């Protein structure tokens, strides 16, 4: 018989959160239309959240049966600093996107991330981030016509100046 | 004649031809980068092409899909790291060949057999999908409901170790798909008083989060793994070698097409099943399996490329995606106002034949680029991921924002990215979530139609299922999936094997 896989750090907490969220959603689904009718708007949401809640309980039971993995730690195998910084950086990017605009926020994000991940020289990181953002901007803004927040750079005027050349 | 003119659409239109070529080229690149999946590429791409006409958007996505499935074999052979799940079996014999200095030979044969497998899958799509579509027109709402349940369960059971986690993920997806105003009664569902939720959660944001951001976060764990250089020689295989392995290739292509056509399965399952088949039918391989047997490359690579054509069969005829990529493509069709399902073949046959033709062209481009650009593609594994991953994150953010010009979608993308990251770490499959989101509406609508037509009588609906041969087959398939994935079944099988 195969040995039961070990419980990874944080797995128990994650599954408890999942279970509580499932029961919370089940309560919310009940609030849509209760047991009014089988074709009511809340019928499928109630069924799916009930399935989620039952599954979450079973998953939690299985997790509790596992032995803890002593070879892994939360800080190195689940949430290392590199992941936390990256998530925080994406969140900061999303928050700054509207006030600063796509071009400066993206350059700033890439500059910090490439420097943080590669530890290469500032000049290299700056060249990579400016070059990449320019390439993305040309492909997606000029060719694909994807609109991004303008922010502090008058992007619209730049685009119309470029398009007036052709 | 109509079929021919529809088939010619991407051939006579130079722009479409270029897009298929560019897509295939890019797909091979994406597939060759470990950790970057085709699903991720297509999910990011969908947001950039939603403002395009449907033909160019599909041409690009089809190219990426076909190229990506093939491209996954590159790193499987060169580094023993499958670029995509469908190349897992390829690594078993491909990497030993590379260790013996036969990487070029391995890549060459893989390219040719992928082309053969790809064409068999496309042929099956063109030949059988119209027949299945005619058959599917007679489906009742309860049949579509059962098909949707079957698709989610199959993905749940096949894409992870735990069926319970798969079912949880599928149910979560259906729940996410239900967020917003009910289409029939405009009643709020899971809105929690937040106005932004009334329009629902953009499934593009969910997809990019789950397949783009979470993958990038997982890749951070091994970001400093050094690149390995390989020498590539003797690429184009001899005709005698191809002919020798053709019978096996035809068998495994058939397996790949059938497995690919099952809702919820994909190239990865097809490749593993084909590899297993090759081991059983090849009596005397020149080199043992696992030590560099050519048969060990032929089987998975024909199967996973044949599965591409197969995966389009349920997608275009039933509206049920064959795998995660076709699930995303269904989303793309929805965005373009099309409704994949049995009526698509009747109302827009041009779309069907356009897809068939584009797949065939992508397959040809795959052969050309695969045999001529090997040295160029090998360079891709040397690209620093310290630069690549931040760029992917920027593309993910731009992609999530682009669909509705909404920052809310970016926050959803990040939320699902973080959730997906933890779910991956703790063994939850992600594909059922996306399948659930896509199929949520189909399931909900058809459940309500089915139960209303039986005047809210659940017993009468069950009786309808048991008295209709088709509904009964689908119902039994659902029950079988549940039983064969239960712990009791596993224990029973183990006891039987021990006896």
PDB file of N, CA, C and O in Angstrom, chain A residues 87-145:
ATOM      1  N   UNK A  87       3.623  39.090  -5.353  1.00  0.00           N
ATOM      2  CA  UNK A  87       2.178  39.344  -5.185  1.00  0.00           C
ATOM      3  C   UNK A  87       1.961  40.808  -4.791  1.00  0.00           C
ATOM      4  O   UNK A  87       1.092  41.493  -5.344  1.00  0.00           O
ATOM      5  N   UNK A  88       2.795  41.294  -3.860  1.00  0.00           N
ATOM      6  CA  UNK A  88       2.666  42.692  -3.424  1.00  0.00           C
ATOM      7  C   UNK A  88       2.928  43.639  -4.589  1.00  0.00           C
ATOM      8  O   UNK A  88       2.238  44.670  -4.748  1.00  0.00           O
ATOM      9  N   UNK A  89       3.900  43.284  -5.420  1.00  0.00           N
ATOM     10  CA  UNK A  89       4.228  44.136  -6.572  1.00  0.00           C
ATOM     11  C   UNK A  89       3.087  44.170  -7.599  1.00  0.00           C
ATOM     12  O   UNK A  89       2.800  45.221  -8.178  1.00  0.00           O
ATOM     13  N   UNK A  90       2.461  43.019  -7.820  1.00  0.00           N
ATOM     14  CA  UNK A  90       1.333  42.998  -8.773  1.00  0.00           C
ATOM     15  C   UNK A  90       0.187  43.848  -8.227  1.00  0.00           C
ATOM     16  O   UNK A  90      -0.453  44.613  -8.958  1.00  0.00           O
ATOM     17  N   UNK A  91      -0.055  43.720  -6.904  1.00  0.00           N
ATOM     18  CA  UNK A  91      -1.122  44.515  -6.278  1.00  0.00           C
ATOM     19  C   UNK A  91      -0.814  46.011  -6.406  1.00  0.00           C
ATOM     20  O   UNK A  91      -1.693  46.823  -6.742  1.00  0.00           O
ATOM     21  N   UNK A  92       0.458  46.371  -6.147  1.00  0.00           N
ATOM     22  CA  UNK A  92       0.859  47.786  -6.259  1.00  0.00           C
ATOM     23  C   UNK A  92       0.706  48.265  -7.698  1.00  0.00           C
ATOM     24  O   UNK A  92       0.258  49.398  -7.953  1.00  0.00           O
ATOM     25  N   UNK A  93       1.067  47.407  -8.645  1.00  0.00           N
ATOM     26  CA  UNK A  93       0.933  47.729 -10.084  1.00  0.00           C
ATOM     27  C   UNK A  93      -0.537  48.049 -10.389  1.00  0.00           C
ATOM     28  O   UNK A  93      -0.856  49.075 -11.008  1.00  0.00           O
ATOM     29  N   UNK A  94      -1.434  47.166  -9.913  1.00  0.00           N
ATOM     30  CA  UNK A  94      -2.864  47.356 -10.185  1.00  0.00           C
ATOM     31  C   UNK A  94      -3.365  48.672  -9.571  1.00  0.00           C
ATOM     32  O   UNK A  94      -4.158  49.388 -10.189  1.00  0.00           O
ATOM     33  N   UNK A  95      -2.867  48.987  -8.368  1.00  0.00           N
ATOM     34  CA  UNK A  95      -3.321  50.208  -7.687  1.00  0.00           C
ATOM     35  C   UNK A  95      -2.808  51.469  -8.381  1.00  0.00           C
ATOM     36  O   UNK A  95      -3.493  52.484  -8.443  1.00  0.00           O
ATOM     37  N   UNK A  96      -1.577  51.401  -8.911  1.00  0.00           N
ATOM     38  CA  UNK A  96      -0.965  52.602  -9.518  1.00  0.00           C
ATOM     39  C   UNK A  96      -1.326  52.771 -10.992  1.00  0.00           C
ATOM     40  O   UNK A  96      -1.061  53.813 -11.583  1.00  0.00           O
ATOM     41  N   UNK A  97      -1.913  51.712 -11.578  1.00  0.00           N
ATOM     42  CA  UNK A  97      -2.184  51.719 -13.018  1.00  0.00           C
ATOM     43  C   UNK A  97      -3.026  52.921 -13.444  1.00  0.00           C
ATOM     44  O   UNK A  97      -2.723  53.575 -14.445  1.00  0.00           O
ATOM     45  N   UNK A  98      -4.068  53.210 -12.678  1.00  0.00           N
ATOM     46  CA  UNK A  98      -4.956  54.316 -13.079  1.00  0.00           C
ATOM     47  C   UNK A  98      -4.305  55.682 -12.847  1.00  0.00           C
ATOM     48  O   UNK A  98      -4.223  56.473 -13.784  1.00  0.00           O
ATOM     49  N   UNK A  99      -3.800  55.978 -11.619  1.00  0.00           N
ATOM     50  CA  UNK A  99      -3.242  57.331 -11.420  1.00  0.00           C
ATOM     51  C   UNK A  99      -1.985  57.610 -12.245  1.00  0.00           C
ATOM     52  O   UNK A  99      -1.817  58.702 -12.761  1.00  0.00           O
ATOM     53  N   UNK A 100      -1.090  56.617 -12.364  1.00  0.00           N
ATOM     54  CA  UNK A 100       0.167  56.876 -13.083  1.00  0.00           C
ATOM     55  C   UNK A 100       0.056  56.600 -14.582  1.00  0.00           C
ATOM     56  O   UNK A 100       0.742  57.211 -15.390  1.00  0.00           O
ATOM     57  N   UNK A 101      -0.765  55.625 -14.946  1.00  0.00           N
ATOM     58  CA  UNK A 101      -0.877  55.239 -16.357  1.00  0.00           C
ATOM     59  C   UNK A 101      -0.069  53.997 -16.659  1.00  0.00           C
ATOM     60  O   UNK A 101       0.815  53.592 -15.879  1.00  0.00           O
ATOM     61  N   UNK A 102      -0.345  53.392 -17.813  1.00  0.00           N
ATOM     62  CA  UNK A 102       0.273  52.117 -18.162  1.00  0.00           C
ATOM     63  C   UNK A 102       1.799  52.203 -18.329  1.00  0.00           C
ATOM     64  O   UNK A 102       2.540  51.395 -17.779  1.00  0.00           O
ATOM     65  N   UNK A 103       2.257  53.214 -19.090  1.00  0.00           N
ATOM     66  CA  UNK A 103       3.688  53.247 -19.426  1.00  0.00           C
ATOM     67  C   UNK A 103       4.586  53.386 -18.195  1.00  0.00           C
ATOM     68  O   UNK A 103       5.450  52.526 -17.974  1.00  0.00           O
ATOM     69  N   UNK A 104       4.434  54.439 -17.363  1.00  0.00           N
ATOM     70  CA  UNK A 104       5.343  54.556 -16.211  1.00  0.00           C
ATOM     71  C   UNK A 104       5.195  53.411 -15.207  1.00  0.00           C
ATOM     72  O   UNK A 104       6.191  52.923 -14.663  1.00  0.00           O
ATOM     73  N   UNK A 105       3.944  52.949 -14.971  1.00  0.00           N
ATOM     74  CA  UNK A 105       3.744  51.865 -13.988  1.00  0.00           C
ATOM     75  C   UNK A 105       4.424  50.584 -14.464  1.00  0.00           C
ATOM     76  O   UNK A 105       5.066  49.887 -13.668  1.00  0.00           O
ATOM     77  N   UNK A 106       4.288  50.285 -15.744  1.00  0.00           N
ATOM     78  CA  UNK A 106       4.876  49.052 -16.253  1.00  0.00           C
ATOM     79  C   UNK A 106       6.404  49.105 -16.209  1.00  0.00           C
ATOM     80  O   UNK A 106       7.057  48.125 -15.837  1.00  0.00           O
ATOM     81  N   UNK A 107       6.969  50.256 -16.595  1.00  0.00           N
ATOM     82  CA  UNK A 107       8.438  50.392 -16.545  1.00  0.00           C
ATOM     83  C   UNK A 107       8.918  50.216 -15.105  1.00  0.00           C
ATOM     84  O   UNK A 107       9.873  49.478 -14.830  1.00  0.00           O
ATOM     85  N   UNK A 108       8.209  50.875 -14.190  1.00  0.00           N
ATOM     86  CA  UNK A 108       8.582  50.797 -12.773  1.00  0.00           C
ATOM     87  C   UNK A 108       8.485  49.360 -12.267  1.00  0.00           C
ATOM     88  O   UNK A 108       9.403  48.853 -11.593  1.00  0.00           O
ATOM     89  N   UNK A 109       7.390  48.691 -12.606  1.00  0.00           N
ATOM     90  CA  UNK A 109       7.172  47.299 -12.161  1.00  0.00           C
ATOM     91  C   UNK A 109       8.282  46.400 -12.692  1.00  0.00           C
ATOM     92  O   UNK A 109       8.897  45.631 -11.941  1.00  0.00           O
ATOM     93  N   UNK A 110       8.543  46.516 -14.005  1.00  0.00           N
ATOM     94  CA  UNK A 110       9.560  45.636 -14.596  1.00  0.00           C
ATOM     95  C   UNK A 110      10.945  45.945 -14.037  1.00  0.00           C
ATOM     96  O   UNK A 110      11.727  45.031 -13.763  1.00  0.00           O
ATOM     97  N   UNK A 111      11.225  47.221 -13.868  1.00  0.00           N
ATOM     98  CA  UNK A 111      12.532  47.618 -13.335  1.00  0.00           C
ATOM     99  C   UNK A 111      12.776  46.971 -11.968  1.00  0.00           C
ATOM    100  O   UNK A 111      13.803  46.335 -11.733  1.00  0.00           O
ATOM    101  N   UNK A 112      11.796  47.128 -11.094  1.00  0.00           N
ATOM    102  CA  UNK A 112      11.948  46.587  -9.730  1.00  0.00           C
ATOM    103  C   UNK A 112      11.994  45.055  -9.772  1.00  0.00           C
ATOM    104  O   UNK A 112      12.845  44.434  -9.132  1.00  0.00           O
ATOM    105  N   UNK A 113      11.099  44.453 -10.546  1.00  0.00           N
ATOM    106  CA  UNK A 113      11.018  42.983 -10.551  1.00  0.00           C
ATOM    107  C   UNK A 113      12.263  42.343 -11.180  1.00  0.00           C
ATOM    108  O   UNK A 113      12.795  41.370 -10.648  1.00  0.00           O
ATOM    109  N   UNK A 114      12.697  42.874 -12.320  1.00  0.00           N
ATOM    110  CA  UNK A 114      13.879  42.286 -12.984  1.00  0.00           C
ATOM    111  C   UNK A 114      15.107  42.462 -12.099  1.00  0.00           C
ATOM    112  O   UNK A 114      15.920  41.546 -11.948  1.00  0.00           O
ATOM    113  N   UNK A 115      15.223  43.619 -11.493  1.00  0.00           N
ATOM    114  CA  UNK A 115      16.353  43.876 -10.584  1.00  0.00           C
ATOM    115  C   UNK A 115      16.282  42.912  -9.387  1.00  0.00           C
ATOM    116  O   UNK A 115      17.277  42.318  -9.000  1.00  0.00           O
ATOM    117  N   UNK A 116      15.093  42.773  -8.829  1.00  0.00           N
ATOM    118  CA  UNK A 116      14.907  41.917  -7.648  1.00  0.00           C
ATOM    119  C   UNK A 116      15.180  40.442  -7.988  1.00  0.00           C
ATOM    120  O   UNK A 116      15.829  39.726  -7.227  1.00  0.00           O
ATOM    121  N   UNK A 117      14.712  40.005  -9.147  1.00  0.00           N
ATOM    122  CA  UNK A 117      14.844  38.591  -9.483  1.00  0.00           C
ATOM    123  C   UNK A 117      16.231  38.246 -10.052  1.00  0.00           C
ATOM    124  O   UNK A 117      16.792  37.203  -9.734  1.00  0.00           O
ATOM    125  N   UNK A 118      16.764  39.135 -10.899  1.00  0.00           N
ATOM    126  CA  UNK A 118      18.013  38.777 -11.582  1.00  0.00           C
ATOM    127  C   UNK A 118      19.264  39.311 -10.903  1.00  0.00           C
ATOM    128  O   UNK A 118      20.359  38.828 -11.146  1.00  0.00           O
ATOM    129  N   UNK A 119      19.092  40.333 -10.071  1.00  0.00           N
ATOM    130  CA  UNK A 119      20.232  41.002  -9.394  1.00  0.00           C
ATOM    131  C   UNK A 119      21.233  41.569 -10.407  1.00  0.00           C
ATOM    132  O   UNK A 119      22.413  41.721 -10.090  1.00  0.00           O
ATOM    133  N   UNK A 120      20.766  41.836 -11.639  1.00  0.00           N
ATOM    134  CA  UNK A 120      21.670  42.401 -12.642  1.00  0.00           C
ATOM    135  C   UNK A 120      21.806  43.909 -12.434  1.00  0.00           C
ATOM    136  O   UNK A 120      21.105  44.499 -11.604  1.00  0.00           O
ATOM    137  N   UNK A 121      22.692  44.546 -13.200  1.00  0.00           N
ATOM    138  CA  UNK A 121      22.963  45.984 -13.029  1.00  0.00           C
ATOM    139  C   UNK A 121      21.714  46.816 -13.333  1.00  0.00           C
ATOM    140  O   UNK A 121      20.833  46.383 -14.095  1.00  0.00           O
ATOM    141  N   UNK A 122      21.694  48.008 -12.758  1.00  0.00           N
ATOM    142  CA  UNK A 122      20.533  48.887 -12.932  1.00  0.00           C
ATOM    143  C   UNK A 122      20.347  49.252 -14.409  1.00  0.00           C
ATOM    144  O   UNK A 122      19.218  49.338 -14.905  1.00  0.00           O
ATOM    145  N   UNK A 123      21.486  49.450 -15.105  1.00  0.00           N
ATOM    146  CA  UNK A 123      21.417  49.829 -16.527  1.00  0.00           C
ATOM    147  C   UNK A 123      20.747  48.712 -17.334  1.00  0.00           C
ATOM    148  O   UNK A 123      19.885  48.970 -18.185  1.00  0.00           O
ATOM    149  N   UNK A 124      21.129  47.473 -17.036  1.00  0.00           N
ATOM    150  CA  UNK A 124      20.540  46.321 -17.742  1.00  0.00           C
ATOM    151  C   UNK A 124      19.026  46.262 -17.477  1.00  0.00           C
ATOM    152  O   UNK A 124      18.226  46.121 -18.396  1.00  0.00           O
ATOM    153  N   UNK A 125      18.678  46.406 -16.199  1.00  0.00           N
ATOM    154  CA  UNK A 125      17.259  46.305 -15.820  1.00  0.00           C
ATOM    155  C   UNK A 125      16.440  47.421 -16.472  1.00  0.00           C
ATOM    156  O   UNK A 125      15.329  47.195 -16.935  1.00  0.00           O
ATOM    157  N   UNK A 126      17.032  48.623 -16.513  1.00  0.00           N
ATOM    158  CA  UNK A 126      16.334  49.762 -17.112  1.00  0.00           C
ATOM    159  C   UNK A 126      16.141  49.534 -18.616  1.00  0.00           C
ATOM    160  O   UNK A 126      15.050  49.768 -19.163  1.00  0.00           O
ATOM    161  N   UNK A 127      17.202  49.046 -19.269  1.00  0.00           N
ATOM    162  CA  UNK A 127      17.118  48.800 -20.719  1.00  0.00           C
ATOM    163  C   UNK A 127      16.062  47.744 -21.020  1.00  0.00           C
ATOM    164  O   UNK A 127      15.245  47.917 -21.932  1.00  0.00           O
ATOM    165  N   UNK A 128      16.071  46.672 -20.216  1.00  0.00           N
ATOM    166  CA  UNK A 128      15.099  45.588 -20.426  1.00  0.00           C
ATOM    167  C   UNK A 128      13.676  46.099 -20.212  1.00  0.00           C
ATOM    168  O   UNK A 128      12.780  45.849 -21.033  1.00  0.00           O
ATOM    169  N   UNK A 129      13.473  46.862 -19.118  1.00  0.00           N
ATOM    170  CA  UNK A 129      12.095  47.281 -18.817  1.00  0.00           C
ATOM    171  C   UNK A 129      11.590  48.303 -19.831  1.00  0.00           C
ATOM    172  O   UNK A 129      10.460  48.176 -20.317  1.00  0.00           O
ATOM    173  N   UNK A 130      12.406  49.279 -20.184  1.00  0.00           N
ATOM    174  CA  UNK A 130      11.953  50.290 -21.160  1.00  0.00           C
ATOM    175  C   UNK A 130      11.715  49.632 -22.519  1.00  0.00           C
ATOM    176  O   UNK A 130      10.681  49.850 -23.165  1.00  0.00           O
ATOM    177  N   UNK A 131      12.656  48.783 -22.940  1.00  0.00           N
ATOM    178  CA  UNK A 131      12.537  48.093 -24.238  1.00  0.00           C
ATOM    179  C   UNK A 131      11.295  47.220 -24.292  1.00  0.00           C
ATOM    180  O   UNK A 131      10.532  47.256 -25.267  1.00  0.00           O
ATOM    181  N   UNK A 132      11.076  46.449 -23.217  1.00  0.00           N
ATOM    182  CA  UNK A 132       9.926  45.542 -23.198  1.00  0.00           C
ATOM    183  C   UNK A 132       8.606  46.317 -23.224  1.00  0.00           C
ATOM    184  O   UNK A 132       7.691  45.969 -23.976  1.00  0.00           O
ATOM    185  N   UNK A 133       8.529  47.360 -22.395  1.00  0.00           N
ATOM    186  CA  UNK A 133       7.272  48.129 -22.334  1.00  0.00           C
ATOM    187  C   UNK A 133       6.996  48.793 -23.680  1.00  0.00           C
ATOM    188  O   UNK A 133       5.847  48.805 -24.152  1.00  0.00           O
ATOM    189  N   UNK A 134       8.049  49.296 -24.312  1.00  0.00           N
ATOM    190  CA  UNK A 134       7.863  49.909 -25.632  1.00  0.00           C
ATOM    191  C   UNK A 134       7.339  48.891 -26.639  1.00  0.00           C
ATOM    192  O   UNK A 134       6.414  49.166 -27.404  1.00  0.00           O
ATOM    193  N   UNK A 135       7.927  47.708 -26.599  1.00  0.00           N
ATOM    194  CA  UNK A 135       7.512  46.640 -27.521  1.00  0.00           C
ATOM    195  C   UNK A 135       6.054  46.251 -27.267  1.00  0.00           C
ATOM    196  O   UNK A 135       5.245  46.147 -28.199  1.00  0.00           O
ATOM    197  N   UNK A 136       5.718  46.076 -25.969  1.00  0.00           N
ATOM    198  CA  UNK A 136       4.331  45.712 -25.614  1.00  0.00           C
ATOM    199  C   UNK A 136       3.380  46.832 -26.069  1.00  0.00           C
ATOM    200  O   UNK A 136       2.321  46.584 -26.623  1.00  0.00           O
ATOM    201  N   UNK A 137       3.793  48.071 -25.841  1.00  0.00           N
ATOM    202  CA  UNK A 137       2.949  49.214 -26.194  1.00  0.00           C
ATOM    203  C   UNK A 137       2.715  49.268 -27.703  1.00  0.00           C
ATOM    204  O   UNK A 137       1.587  49.474 -28.157  1.00  0.00           O
ATOM    205  N   UNK A 138       3.802  49.072 -28.458  1.00  0.00           N
ATOM    206  CA  UNK A 138       3.668  49.123 -29.929  1.00  0.00           C
ATOM    207  C   UNK A 138       2.729  48.002 -30.403  1.00  0.00           C
ATOM    208  O   UNK A 138       1.814  48.239 -31.190  1.00  0.00           O
ATOM    209  N   UNK A 139       2.955  46.783 -29.885  1.00  0.00           N
ATOM    210  CA  UNK A 139       2.141  45.638 -30.342  1.00  0.00           C
ATOM    211  C   UNK A 139       0.685  45.807 -29.916  1.00  0.00           C
ATOM    212  O   UNK A 139      -0.230  45.723 -30.727  1.00  0.00           O
ATOM    213  N   UNK A 140       0.485  46.067 -28.622  1.00  0.00           N
ATOM    214  CA  UNK A 140      -0.892  46.025 -28.119  1.00  0.00           C
ATOM    215  C   UNK A 140      -1.646  47.346 -28.295  1.00  0.00           C
ATOM    216  O   UNK A 140      -2.842  47.340 -28.556  1.00  0.00           O
ATOM    217  N   UNK A 141      -0.959  48.460 -28.157  1.00  0.00           N
ATOM    218  CA  UNK A 141      -1.669  49.745 -28.276  1.00  0.00           C
ATOM    219  C   UNK A 141      -1.844  50.125 -29.739  1.00  0.00           C
ATOM    220  O   UNK A 141      -2.932  50.507 -30.167  1.00  0.00           O
ATOM    221  N   UNK A 142      -0.744  50.005 -30.506  1.00  0.00           N
ATOM    222  CA  UNK A 142      -0.823  50.476 -31.900  1.00  0.00           C
ATOM    223  C   UNK A 142      -1.417  49.423 -32.843  1.00  0.00           C
ATOM    224  O   UNK A 142      -2.203  49.752 -33.716  1.00  0.00           O
ATOM    225  N   UNK A 143      -1.020  48.158 -32.658  1.00  0.00           N
ATOM    226  CA  UNK A 143      -1.493  47.136 -33.605  1.00  0.00           C
ATOM    227  C   UNK A 143      -2.824  46.534 -33.136  1.00  0.00           C
ATOM    228  O   UNK A 143      -3.782  46.456 -33.888  1.00  0.00           O
ATOM    229  N   UNK A 144      -2.884  46.088 -31.860  1.00  0.00           N
ATOM    230  CA  UNK A 144      -4.107  45.435 -31.362  1.00  0.00           C
ATOM    231  C   UNK A 144      -5.168  46.448 -30.903  1.00  0.00           C
ATOM    232  O   UNK A 144      -6.296  46.072 -30.603  1.00  0.00           O
ATOM    233  N   UNK A 145      -4.782  47.749 -30.826  1.00  0.00           N
ATOM    234  CA  UNK A 145      -5.698  48.820 -30.388  1.00  0.00           C
ATOM    235  C   UNK A 145      -6.302  48.563 -29.006  1.00  0.00           C
ATOM    236  O   UNK A 145      -7.470  48.840 -28.760  1.00  0.00           O
TER     237      UNK A 145
END
